[in-house]
Short mmCIF file of C-alpha atoms in Angstrom, two decimals:
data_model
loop_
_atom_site.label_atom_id
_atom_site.label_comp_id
_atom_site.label_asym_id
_atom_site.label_seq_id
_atom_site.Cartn_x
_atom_site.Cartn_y
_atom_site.Cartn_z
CA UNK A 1 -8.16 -17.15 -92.39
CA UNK A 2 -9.81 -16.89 -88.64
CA UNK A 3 -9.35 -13.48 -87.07
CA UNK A 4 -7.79 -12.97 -83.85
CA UNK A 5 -6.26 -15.49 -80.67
CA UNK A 6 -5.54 -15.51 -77.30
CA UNK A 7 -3.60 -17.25 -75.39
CA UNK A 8 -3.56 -18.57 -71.75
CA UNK A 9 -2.03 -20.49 -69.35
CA UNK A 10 -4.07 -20.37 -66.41
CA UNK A 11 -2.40 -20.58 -62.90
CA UNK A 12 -3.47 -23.93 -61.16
CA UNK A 13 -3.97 -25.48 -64.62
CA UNK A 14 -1.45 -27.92 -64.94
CA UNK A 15 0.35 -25.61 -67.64
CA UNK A 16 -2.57 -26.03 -69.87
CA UNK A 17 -3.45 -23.67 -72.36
CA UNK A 18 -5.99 -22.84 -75.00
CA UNK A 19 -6.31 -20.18 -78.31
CA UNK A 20 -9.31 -18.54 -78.77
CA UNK A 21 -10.34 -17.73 -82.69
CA UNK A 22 -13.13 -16.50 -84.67
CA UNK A 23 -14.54 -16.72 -88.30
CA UNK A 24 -15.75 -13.82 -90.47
CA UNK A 25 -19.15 -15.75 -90.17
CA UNK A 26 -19.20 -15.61 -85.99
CA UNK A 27 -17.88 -18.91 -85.80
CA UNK A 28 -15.70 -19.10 -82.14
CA UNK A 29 -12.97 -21.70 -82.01
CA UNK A 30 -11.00 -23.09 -79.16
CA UNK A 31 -7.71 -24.91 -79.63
CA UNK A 32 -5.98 -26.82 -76.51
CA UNK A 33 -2.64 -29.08 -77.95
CA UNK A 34 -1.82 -31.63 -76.08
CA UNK A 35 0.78 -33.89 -77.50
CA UNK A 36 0.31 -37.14 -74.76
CA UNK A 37 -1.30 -39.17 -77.23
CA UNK A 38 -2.18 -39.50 -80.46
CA UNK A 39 -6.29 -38.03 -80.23
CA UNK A 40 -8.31 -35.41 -80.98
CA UNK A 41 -10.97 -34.33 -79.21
CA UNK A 42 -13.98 -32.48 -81.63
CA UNK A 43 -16.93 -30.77 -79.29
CA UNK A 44 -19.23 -28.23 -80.58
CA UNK A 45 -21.85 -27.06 -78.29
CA UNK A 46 -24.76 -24.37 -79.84
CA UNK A 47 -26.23 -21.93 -77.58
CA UNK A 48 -29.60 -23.58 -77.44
CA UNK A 49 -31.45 -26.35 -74.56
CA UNK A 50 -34.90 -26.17 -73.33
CA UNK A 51 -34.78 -23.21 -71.93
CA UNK A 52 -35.53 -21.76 -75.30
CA UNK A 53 -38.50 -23.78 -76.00
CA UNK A 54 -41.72 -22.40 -75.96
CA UNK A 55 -44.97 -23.21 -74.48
CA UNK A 56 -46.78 -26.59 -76.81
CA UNK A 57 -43.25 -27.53 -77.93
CA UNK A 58 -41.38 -29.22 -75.19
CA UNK A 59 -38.56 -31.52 -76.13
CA UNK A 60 -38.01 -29.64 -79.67
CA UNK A 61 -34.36 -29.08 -78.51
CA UNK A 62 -33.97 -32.65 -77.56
CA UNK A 63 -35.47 -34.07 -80.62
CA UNK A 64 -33.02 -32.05 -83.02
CA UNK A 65 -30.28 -33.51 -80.96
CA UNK A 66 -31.27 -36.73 -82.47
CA UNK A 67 -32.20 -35.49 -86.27
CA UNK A 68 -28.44 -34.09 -86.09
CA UNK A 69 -27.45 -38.04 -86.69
CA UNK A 70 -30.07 -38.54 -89.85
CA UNK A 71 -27.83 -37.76 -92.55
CA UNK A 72 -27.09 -34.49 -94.07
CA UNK A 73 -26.42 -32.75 -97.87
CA UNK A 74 -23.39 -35.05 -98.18
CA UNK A 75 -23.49 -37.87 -95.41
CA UNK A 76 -26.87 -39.55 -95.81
CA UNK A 77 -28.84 -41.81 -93.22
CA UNK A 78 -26.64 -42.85 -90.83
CA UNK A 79 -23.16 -42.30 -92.08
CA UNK A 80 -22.05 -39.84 -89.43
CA UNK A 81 -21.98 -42.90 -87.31
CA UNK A 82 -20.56 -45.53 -89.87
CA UNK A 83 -17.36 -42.61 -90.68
CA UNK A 84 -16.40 -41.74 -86.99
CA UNK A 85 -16.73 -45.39 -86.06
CA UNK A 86 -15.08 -46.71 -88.94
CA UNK A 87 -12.07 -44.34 -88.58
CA UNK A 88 -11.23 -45.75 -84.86
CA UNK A 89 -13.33 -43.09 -83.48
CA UNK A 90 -16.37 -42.17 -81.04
CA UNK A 91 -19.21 -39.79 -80.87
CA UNK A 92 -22.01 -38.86 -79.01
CA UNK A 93 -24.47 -35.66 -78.36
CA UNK A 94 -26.06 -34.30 -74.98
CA UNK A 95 -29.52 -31.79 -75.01
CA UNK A 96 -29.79 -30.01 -71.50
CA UNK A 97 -31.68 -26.77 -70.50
CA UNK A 98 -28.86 -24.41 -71.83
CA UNK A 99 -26.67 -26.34 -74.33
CA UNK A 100 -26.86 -28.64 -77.23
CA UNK A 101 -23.83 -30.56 -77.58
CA UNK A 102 -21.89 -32.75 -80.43
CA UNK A 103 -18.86 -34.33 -79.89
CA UNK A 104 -15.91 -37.07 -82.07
CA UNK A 105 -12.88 -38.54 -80.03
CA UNK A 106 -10.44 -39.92 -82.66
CA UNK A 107 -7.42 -40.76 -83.82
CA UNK A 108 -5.27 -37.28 -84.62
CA UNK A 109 -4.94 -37.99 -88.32
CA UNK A 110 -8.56 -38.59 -88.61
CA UNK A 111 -9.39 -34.94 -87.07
CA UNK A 112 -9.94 -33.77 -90.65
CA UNK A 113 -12.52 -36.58 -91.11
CA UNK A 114 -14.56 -34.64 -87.79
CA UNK A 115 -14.20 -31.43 -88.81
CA UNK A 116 -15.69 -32.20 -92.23
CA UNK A 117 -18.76 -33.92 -90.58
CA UNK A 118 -19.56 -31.39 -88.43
CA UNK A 119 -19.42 -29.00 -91.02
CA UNK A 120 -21.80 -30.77 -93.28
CA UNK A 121 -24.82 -30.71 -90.63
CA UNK A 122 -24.04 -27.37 -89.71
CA UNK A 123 -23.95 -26.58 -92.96
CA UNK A 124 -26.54 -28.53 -94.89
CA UNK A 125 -29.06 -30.92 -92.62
CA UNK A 126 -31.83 -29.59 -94.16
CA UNK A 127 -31.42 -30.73 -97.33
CA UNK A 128 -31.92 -34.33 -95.81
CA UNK A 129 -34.38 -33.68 -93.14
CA UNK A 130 -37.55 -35.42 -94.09
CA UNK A 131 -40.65 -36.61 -92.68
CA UNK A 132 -39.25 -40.06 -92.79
CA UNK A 133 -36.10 -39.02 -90.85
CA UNK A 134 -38.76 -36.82 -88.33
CA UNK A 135 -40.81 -39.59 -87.73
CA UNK A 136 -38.43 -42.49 -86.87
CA UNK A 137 -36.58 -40.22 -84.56
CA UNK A 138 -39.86 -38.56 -82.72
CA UNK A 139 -40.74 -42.56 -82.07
CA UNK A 140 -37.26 -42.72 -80.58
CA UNK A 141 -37.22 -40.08 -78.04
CA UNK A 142 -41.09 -41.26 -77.43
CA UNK A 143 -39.32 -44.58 -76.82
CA UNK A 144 -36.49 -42.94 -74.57
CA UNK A 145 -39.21 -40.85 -72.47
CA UNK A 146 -40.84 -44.69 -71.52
CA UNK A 147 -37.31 -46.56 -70.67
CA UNK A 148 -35.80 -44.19 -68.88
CA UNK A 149 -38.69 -41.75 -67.28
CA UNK A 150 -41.78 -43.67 -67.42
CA UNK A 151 -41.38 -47.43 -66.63
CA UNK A 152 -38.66 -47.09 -64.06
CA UNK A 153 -39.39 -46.52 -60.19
CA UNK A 154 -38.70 -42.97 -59.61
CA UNK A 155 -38.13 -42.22 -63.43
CA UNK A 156 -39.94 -38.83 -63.56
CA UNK A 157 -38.29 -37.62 -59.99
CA UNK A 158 -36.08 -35.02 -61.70
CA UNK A 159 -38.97 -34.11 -64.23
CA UNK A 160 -41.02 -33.39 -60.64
CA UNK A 161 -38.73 -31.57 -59.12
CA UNK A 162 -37.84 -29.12 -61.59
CA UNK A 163 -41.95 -28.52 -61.92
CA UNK A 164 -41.81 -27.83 -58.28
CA UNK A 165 -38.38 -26.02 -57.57
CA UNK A 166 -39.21 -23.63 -60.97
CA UNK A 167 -42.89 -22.05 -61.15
CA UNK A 168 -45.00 -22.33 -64.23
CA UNK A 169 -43.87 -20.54 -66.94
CA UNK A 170 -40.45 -20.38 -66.29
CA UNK A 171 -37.92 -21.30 -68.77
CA UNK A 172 -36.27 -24.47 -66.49
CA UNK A 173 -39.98 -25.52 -65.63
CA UNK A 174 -39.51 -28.72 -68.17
CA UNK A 175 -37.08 -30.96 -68.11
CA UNK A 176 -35.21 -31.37 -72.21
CA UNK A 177 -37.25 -34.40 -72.30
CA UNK A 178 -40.49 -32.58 -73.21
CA UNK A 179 -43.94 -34.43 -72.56
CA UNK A 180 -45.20 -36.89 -75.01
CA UNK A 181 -47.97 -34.62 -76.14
CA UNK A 182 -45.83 -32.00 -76.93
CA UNK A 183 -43.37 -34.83 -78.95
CA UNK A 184 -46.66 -35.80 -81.02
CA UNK A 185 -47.53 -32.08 -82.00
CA UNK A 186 -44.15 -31.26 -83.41
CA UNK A 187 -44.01 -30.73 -86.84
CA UNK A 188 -41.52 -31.22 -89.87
CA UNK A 189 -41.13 -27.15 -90.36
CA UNK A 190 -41.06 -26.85 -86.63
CA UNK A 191 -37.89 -28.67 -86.74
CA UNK A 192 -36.80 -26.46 -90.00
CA UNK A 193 -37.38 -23.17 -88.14
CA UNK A 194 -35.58 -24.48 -85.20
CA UNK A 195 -32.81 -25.36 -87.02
CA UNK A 196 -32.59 -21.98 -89.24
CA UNK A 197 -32.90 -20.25 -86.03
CA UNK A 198 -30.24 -21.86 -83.62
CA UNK A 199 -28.12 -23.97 -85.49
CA UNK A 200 -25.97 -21.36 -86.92
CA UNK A 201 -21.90 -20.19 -86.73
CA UNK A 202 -22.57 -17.38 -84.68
CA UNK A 203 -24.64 -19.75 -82.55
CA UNK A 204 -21.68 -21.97 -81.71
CA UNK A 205 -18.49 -22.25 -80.02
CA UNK A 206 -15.90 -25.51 -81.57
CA UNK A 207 -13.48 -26.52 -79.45
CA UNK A 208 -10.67 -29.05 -80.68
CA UNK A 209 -8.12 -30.79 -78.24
CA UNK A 210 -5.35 -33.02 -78.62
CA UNK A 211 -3.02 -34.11 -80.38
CA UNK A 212 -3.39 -31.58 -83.03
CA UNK A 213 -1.16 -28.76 -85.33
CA UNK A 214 -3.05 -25.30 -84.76
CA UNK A 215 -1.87 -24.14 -88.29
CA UNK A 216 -3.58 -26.83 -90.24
CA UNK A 217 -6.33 -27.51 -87.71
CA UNK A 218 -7.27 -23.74 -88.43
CA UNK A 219 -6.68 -24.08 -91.82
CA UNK A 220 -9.65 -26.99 -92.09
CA UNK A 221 -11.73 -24.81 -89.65
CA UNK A 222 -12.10 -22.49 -92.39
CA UNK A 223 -12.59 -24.17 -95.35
CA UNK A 224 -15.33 -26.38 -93.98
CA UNK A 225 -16.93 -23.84 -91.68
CA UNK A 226 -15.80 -20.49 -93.31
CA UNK A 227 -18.61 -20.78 -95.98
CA UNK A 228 -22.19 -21.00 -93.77
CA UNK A 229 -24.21 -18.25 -93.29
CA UNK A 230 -24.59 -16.82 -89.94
CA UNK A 231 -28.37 -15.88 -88.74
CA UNK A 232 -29.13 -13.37 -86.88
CA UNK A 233 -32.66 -14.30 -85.85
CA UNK A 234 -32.46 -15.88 -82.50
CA UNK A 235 -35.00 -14.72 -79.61
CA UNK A 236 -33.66 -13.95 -76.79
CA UNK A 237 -34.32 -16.60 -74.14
CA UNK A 238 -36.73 -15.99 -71.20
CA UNK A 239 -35.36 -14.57 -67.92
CA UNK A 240 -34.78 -17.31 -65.94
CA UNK A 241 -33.83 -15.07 -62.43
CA UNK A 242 -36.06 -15.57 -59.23
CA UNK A 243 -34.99 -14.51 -55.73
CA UNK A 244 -32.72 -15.95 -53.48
CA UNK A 245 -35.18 -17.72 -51.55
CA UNK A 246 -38.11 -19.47 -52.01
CA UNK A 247 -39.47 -18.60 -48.55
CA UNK A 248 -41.59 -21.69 -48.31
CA UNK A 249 -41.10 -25.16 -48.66
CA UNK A 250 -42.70 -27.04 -52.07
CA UNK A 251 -44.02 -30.77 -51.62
CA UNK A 252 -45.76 -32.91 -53.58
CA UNK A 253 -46.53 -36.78 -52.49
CA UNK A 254 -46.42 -38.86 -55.32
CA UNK A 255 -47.42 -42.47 -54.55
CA UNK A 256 -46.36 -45.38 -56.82
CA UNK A 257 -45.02 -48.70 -57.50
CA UNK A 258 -41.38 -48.15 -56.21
CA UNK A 259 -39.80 -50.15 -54.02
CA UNK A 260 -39.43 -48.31 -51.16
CA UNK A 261 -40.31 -44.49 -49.53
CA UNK A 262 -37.85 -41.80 -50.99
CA UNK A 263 -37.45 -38.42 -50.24
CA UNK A 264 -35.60 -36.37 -52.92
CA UNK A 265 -35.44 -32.41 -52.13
CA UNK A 266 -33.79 -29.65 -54.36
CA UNK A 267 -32.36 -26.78 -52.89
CA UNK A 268 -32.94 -23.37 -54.43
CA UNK A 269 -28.50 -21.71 -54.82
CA UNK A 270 -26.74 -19.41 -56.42
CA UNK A 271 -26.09 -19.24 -60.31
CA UNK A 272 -23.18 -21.28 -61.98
CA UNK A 273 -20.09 -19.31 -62.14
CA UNK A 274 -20.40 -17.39 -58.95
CA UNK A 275 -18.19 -17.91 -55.44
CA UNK A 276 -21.04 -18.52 -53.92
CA UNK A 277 -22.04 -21.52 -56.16
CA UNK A 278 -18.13 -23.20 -55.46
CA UNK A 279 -19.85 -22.44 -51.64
CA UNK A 280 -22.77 -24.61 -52.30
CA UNK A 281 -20.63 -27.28 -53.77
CA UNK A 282 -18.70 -27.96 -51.49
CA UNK A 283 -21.67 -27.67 -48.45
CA UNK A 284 -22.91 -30.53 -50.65
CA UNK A 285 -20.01 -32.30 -50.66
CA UNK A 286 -19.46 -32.20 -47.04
CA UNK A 287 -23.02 -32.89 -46.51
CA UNK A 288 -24.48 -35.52 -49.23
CA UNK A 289 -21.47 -35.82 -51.38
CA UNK A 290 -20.68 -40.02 -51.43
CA UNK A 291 -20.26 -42.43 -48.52
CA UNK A 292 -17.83 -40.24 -46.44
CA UNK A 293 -20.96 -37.33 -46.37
CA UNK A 294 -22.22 -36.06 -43.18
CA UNK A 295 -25.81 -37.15 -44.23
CA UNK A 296 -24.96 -40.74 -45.94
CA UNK A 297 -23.30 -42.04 -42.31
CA UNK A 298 -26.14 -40.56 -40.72
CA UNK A 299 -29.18 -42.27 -42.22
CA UNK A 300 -26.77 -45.70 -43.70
CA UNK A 301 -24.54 -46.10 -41.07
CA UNK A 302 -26.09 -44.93 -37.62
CA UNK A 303 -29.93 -44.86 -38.08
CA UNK A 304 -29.71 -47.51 -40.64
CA UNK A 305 -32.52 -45.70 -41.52
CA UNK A 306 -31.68 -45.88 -45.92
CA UNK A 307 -30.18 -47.91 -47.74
CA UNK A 308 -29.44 -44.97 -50.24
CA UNK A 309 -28.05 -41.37 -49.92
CA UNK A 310 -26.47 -39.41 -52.23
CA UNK A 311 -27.02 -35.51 -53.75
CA UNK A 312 -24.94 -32.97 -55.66
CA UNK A 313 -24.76 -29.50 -57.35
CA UNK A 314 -27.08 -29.12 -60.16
CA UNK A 315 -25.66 -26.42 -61.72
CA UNK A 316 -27.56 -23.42 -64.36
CA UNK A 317 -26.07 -20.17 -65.51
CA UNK A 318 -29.42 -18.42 -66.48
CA UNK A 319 -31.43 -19.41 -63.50
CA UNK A 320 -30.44 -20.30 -59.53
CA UNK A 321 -28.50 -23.83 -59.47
CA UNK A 322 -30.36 -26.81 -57.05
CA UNK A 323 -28.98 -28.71 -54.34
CA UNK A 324 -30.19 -32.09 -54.91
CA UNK A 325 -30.59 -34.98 -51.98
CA UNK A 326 -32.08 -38.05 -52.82
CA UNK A 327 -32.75 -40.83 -50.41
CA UNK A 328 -34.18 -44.51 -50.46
CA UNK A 329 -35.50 -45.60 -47.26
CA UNK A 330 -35.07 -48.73 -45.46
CA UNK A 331 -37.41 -51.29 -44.87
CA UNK A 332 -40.28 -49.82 -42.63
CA UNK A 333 -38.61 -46.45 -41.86
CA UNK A 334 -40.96 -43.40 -42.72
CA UNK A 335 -39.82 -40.39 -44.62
CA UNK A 336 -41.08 -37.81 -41.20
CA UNK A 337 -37.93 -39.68 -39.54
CA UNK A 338 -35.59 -39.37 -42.12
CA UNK A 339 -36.34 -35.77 -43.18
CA UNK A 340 -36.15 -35.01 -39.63
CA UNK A 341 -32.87 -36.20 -39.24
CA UNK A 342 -32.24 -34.48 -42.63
CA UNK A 343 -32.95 -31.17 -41.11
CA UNK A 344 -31.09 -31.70 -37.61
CA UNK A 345 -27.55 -32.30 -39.51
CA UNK A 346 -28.54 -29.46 -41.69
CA UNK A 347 -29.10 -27.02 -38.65
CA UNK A 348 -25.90 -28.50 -37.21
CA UNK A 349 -23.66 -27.80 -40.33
CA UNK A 350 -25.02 -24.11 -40.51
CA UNK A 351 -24.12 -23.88 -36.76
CA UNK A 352 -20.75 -25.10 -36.58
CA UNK A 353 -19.57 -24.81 -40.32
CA UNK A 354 -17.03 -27.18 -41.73
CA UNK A 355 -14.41 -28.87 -40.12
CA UNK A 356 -11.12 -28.24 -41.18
CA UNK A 357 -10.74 -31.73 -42.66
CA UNK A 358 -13.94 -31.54 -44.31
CA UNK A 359 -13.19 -28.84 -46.25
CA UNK A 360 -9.90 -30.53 -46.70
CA UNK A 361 -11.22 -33.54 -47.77
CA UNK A 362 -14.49 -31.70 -49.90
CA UNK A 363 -11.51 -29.69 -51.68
CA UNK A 364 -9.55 -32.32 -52.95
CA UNK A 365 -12.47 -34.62 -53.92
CA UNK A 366 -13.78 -31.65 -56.32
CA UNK A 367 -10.25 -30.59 -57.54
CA UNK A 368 -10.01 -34.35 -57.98
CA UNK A 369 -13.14 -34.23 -60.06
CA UNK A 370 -12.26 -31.24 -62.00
CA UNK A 371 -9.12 -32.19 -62.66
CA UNK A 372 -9.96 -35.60 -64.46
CA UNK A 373 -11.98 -33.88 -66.63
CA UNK A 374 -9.14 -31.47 -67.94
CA UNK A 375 -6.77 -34.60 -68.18
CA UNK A 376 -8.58 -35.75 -70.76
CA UNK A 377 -8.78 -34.33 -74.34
CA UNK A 378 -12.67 -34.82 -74.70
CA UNK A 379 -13.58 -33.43 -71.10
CA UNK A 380 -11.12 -30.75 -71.66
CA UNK A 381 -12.39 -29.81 -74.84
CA UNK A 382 -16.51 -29.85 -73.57
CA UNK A 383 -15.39 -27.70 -70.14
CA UNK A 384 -13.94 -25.19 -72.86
CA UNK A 385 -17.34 -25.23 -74.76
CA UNK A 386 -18.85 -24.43 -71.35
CA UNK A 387 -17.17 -21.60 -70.24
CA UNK A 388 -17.29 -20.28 -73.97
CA UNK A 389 -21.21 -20.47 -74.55
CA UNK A 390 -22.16 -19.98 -71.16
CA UNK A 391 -20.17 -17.43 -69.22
CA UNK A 392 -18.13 -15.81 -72.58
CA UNK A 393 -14.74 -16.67 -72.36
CA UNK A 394 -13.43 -20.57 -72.51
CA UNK A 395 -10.42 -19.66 -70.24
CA UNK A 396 -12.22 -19.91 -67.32
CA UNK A 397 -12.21 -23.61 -67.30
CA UNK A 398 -8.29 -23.38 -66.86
CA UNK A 399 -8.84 -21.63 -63.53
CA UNK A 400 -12.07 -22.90 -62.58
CA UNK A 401 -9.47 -25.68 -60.00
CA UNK A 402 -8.35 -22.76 -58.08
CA UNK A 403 -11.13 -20.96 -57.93
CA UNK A 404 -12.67 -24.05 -55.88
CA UNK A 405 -9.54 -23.84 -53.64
CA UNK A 406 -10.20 -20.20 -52.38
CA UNK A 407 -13.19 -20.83 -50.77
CA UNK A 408 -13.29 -20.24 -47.28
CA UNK A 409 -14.50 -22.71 -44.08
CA UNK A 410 -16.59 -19.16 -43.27
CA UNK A 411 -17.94 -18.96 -47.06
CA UNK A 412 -19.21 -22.73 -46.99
CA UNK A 413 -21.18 -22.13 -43.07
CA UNK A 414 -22.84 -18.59 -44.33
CA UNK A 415 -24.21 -20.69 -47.59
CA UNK A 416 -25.23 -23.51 -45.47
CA UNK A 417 -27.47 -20.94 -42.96
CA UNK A 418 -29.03 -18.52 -45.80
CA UNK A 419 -29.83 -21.65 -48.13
CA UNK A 420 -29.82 -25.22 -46.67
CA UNK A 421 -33.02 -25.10 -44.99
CA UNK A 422 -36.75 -25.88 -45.38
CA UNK A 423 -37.83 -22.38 -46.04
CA UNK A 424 -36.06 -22.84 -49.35
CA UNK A 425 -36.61 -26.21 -50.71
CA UNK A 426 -39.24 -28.09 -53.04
CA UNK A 427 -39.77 -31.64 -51.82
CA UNK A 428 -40.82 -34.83 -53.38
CA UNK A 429 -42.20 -37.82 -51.11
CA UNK A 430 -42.46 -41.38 -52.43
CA UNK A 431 -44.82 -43.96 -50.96
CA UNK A 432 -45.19 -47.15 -52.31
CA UNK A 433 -48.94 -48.52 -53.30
CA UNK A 434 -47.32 -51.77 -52.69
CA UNK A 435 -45.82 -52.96 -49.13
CA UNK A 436 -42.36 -51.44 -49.01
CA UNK A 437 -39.29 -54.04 -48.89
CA UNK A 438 -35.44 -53.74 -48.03
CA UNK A 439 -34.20 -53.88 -51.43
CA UNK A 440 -31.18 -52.40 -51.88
CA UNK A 441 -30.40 -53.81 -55.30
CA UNK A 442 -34.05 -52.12 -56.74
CA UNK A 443 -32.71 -48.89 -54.81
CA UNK A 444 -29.53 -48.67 -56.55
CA UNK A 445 -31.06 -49.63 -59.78
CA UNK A 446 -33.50 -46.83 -59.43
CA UNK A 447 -30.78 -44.21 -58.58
CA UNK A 448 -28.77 -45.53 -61.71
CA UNK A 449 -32.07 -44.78 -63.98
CA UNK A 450 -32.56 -41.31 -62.57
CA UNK A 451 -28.66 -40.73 -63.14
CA UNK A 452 -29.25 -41.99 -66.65
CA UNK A 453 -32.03 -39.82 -67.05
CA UNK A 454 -30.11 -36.59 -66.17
CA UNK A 455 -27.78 -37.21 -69.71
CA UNK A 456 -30.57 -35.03 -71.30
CA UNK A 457 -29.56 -32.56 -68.74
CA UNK A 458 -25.54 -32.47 -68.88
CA UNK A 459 -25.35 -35.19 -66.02
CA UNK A 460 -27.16 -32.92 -63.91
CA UNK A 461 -27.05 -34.11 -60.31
CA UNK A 462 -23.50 -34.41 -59.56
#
């Protein structure tokens, strides 16, 4: 049986708790009950993205993400798909720089049925990976790249930025897309020795929540997972450190058909589970963080200068985190007038600080935030899967609410003046080759794309 538990419930958690296990093969497992309905909530995330790619092979990590659903020693073509959906259920998978992630919602007496299918690709995808199954999915993510990067205004903005906000050579340089030349030179045992090397127990963290008996729910753990071989030939990933500030500002002017000027800037911040990246968050919130943001009633509602504002927290545990603000101008209004009114709120944030109802108001709209995605089994479960793979132990996700709370008005104002400022920002300026108009609809549409396209990065931008 699985060696070893703990148990916690975290303060500010809602009296939620998790176990923590492990198999003989490396295997960590996370169990959450939670009795308010009838689910269970399957997510298994391997310690593997795009960061660990290597130079000619962009998008490798992405690709597998999609061979994972190809069939397997036991489950061929696409029955993982036909079972889980049969059986009431859902499923999905996410690649981004630091995680590859799988993940079944269903009924609770159908958690055996998960289990089982996991275990089989873990276990035995090779036997079905082909050149056939290689083929139609490389066409697929070529197709992906075009609808969702290529052929959509602004498409490649996040692919841009991370070029510019991470210097050549550096592990978060590409986006998890890869390029389409790199998609193309990918070969069949490419894919074999990236799944030997990363697609192993000790390479993986399960968590299961819901509706669920620990006992038994163990008990299937290790007979279908108990069995496959560890591997203990991963590289270590690239250092993906740099220093605090850039101490210059990055720009690049890209012009194209879009329908109107954009400015979309990423700020270099601290790491992912740090105070001062629950700083930055909530600076962004106050400043760029939905229609109430200091910046959005600037530029919408007084200048009337965009018809768009909006930015978030991207956040990376192996390399500094980005501030993202994106903005669609409107009508005639240049980018010089917008980015200078950009700065001047900026300047006035890291003079004054926060108001005492904005952080008030920032507070409750991320505890709000973090707080739907423990209330539900399958957000639970993937937060657990973070905190496991990334920062070692799954329990911080219990605490992670308060944690947000105990920043300080002082806190928010010192990361606002050492970080939210040119000096320490890469830039990307649209301009249309086509006269600009005040479409607001082809704005929103574009911002909905470049969402869309940060899936492949864990919903990056906030």
């Amino acid at each position: 049986m699985p060696m070893g538990h703990t148990a916690t419930n975290q303060a500010g958690s809602g009296g939620l708790t998790a176990t923590e296990h492990r198999l003989a093969n490396g295997l960590r497992v996370v169990l959450s009950e939670d009795h308010l309905t009838p689910v269970a909530a399957v997510c298994l995330w391997y310690d593997v993205g795009s960061r660990h790619e290597v130079k000619g092979r962009t998008g490798l990590a992405h690709l597998f993400e999609h061979l994972m659903f190809q069939g397997s020693g036991q489950v061929k073509g696409n029955g993982h798909a036909e079972m889980v959906q049969g059986a009431g259920g859902s499923f999905n998978g996410t690649t981004s720089f630091e995680r590859t992630n799988y993940f079944e919602t269903m009924p609770a007496h159908e958690l055996e049925l998960a289990l089982w299918l996991e275990a089989d690709r873990m276990g035995s995808l090779l036997v079905a990976l082909d050149e056939e199954s290689m083929e139609n999915q490389r066409d697929v993510v070529k197709n992906e790249r075009r609808q969702r990067y290529d052929n959509v205004p602004y498409g490649t903005a996040i692919e841009k930025l991370a070029a510019l906000a991470f210097p050549d050579g550096h592990p978060f340089h590409h986006t998890p897309i890869g390029s389409m030349a790199d998609l193309d030179a990918a070969t069949l045992e490419d894919a074999r020795a990236f799944f030997r090397t990363y697609y192993a127990p000790n390479n993986a963290v399960l968590s299961i929540v819901g509706d669920i008996d620990p006992e038994q729910t163990l008990a299937w753990v290790e007979k279908y997972f108990g069995s496959i071989a560890s591997h203990d030939g991963k590289p270590a990933p690239r250092d993906g450190s740099l220093p605090d500030i850039i101490g210059t500002e990055l720009r690049e002017v890209v012009e194209e058909k879009v329908p109107s000027r954009a400015l979309t800037a990423a700020y270099r911040l601290p790491e992912d589970g740090t105070r001062a990246c629950d700083a930055a968050d909530l600076a962004l919130t106050i400043l760029i963080g939905g229609e109430s943001s200091r910046i959005y009633n600037r530029l919408v509602r007084r200048d009337r200068t965009a018809v768009t504002a909006w930015g978030g927290l991207w956040r990376f545990a192996g390399a500094p985190s980005l501030g993202i603000l994106d903005v669609k101008t409107s009508g005639e209004a240049e980018v010089a007038a917008v980015e200078s009114a950009v700065d001047e709120e900026l300047a006035r944030f890291a003079e004054e600080g926060p108001t005492a109802e904005e952080m008030e108001r920032a507070q409750a709209q991320l505890e709000r935030e973090w707080l739907d995605r423990l209330g539900t089994v399958h957000g639970r479960a993937d937060e657990l899967c973070k905190y496991a793979v990334l920062f070692g132990d799954p329990q911080l996700a219990l605490s992670a609410v308060g944690r947000v709370l105990e920043v300080t008005a002082d806190e928010v104002q010192r990361i606002a003046q050492e970080r939210l400022h040119p000096r320490n920002r890469a830039v990307l300026v649209y301009e249309p080759t086509e006269p600009t108009g005040d479409d607001i609809d082809d704005a929103n549409d574009a911002d909905e794309a470049a969402a869309a396209a940060t899936d492949e990065t864990e919903e990056a931008a906030r």
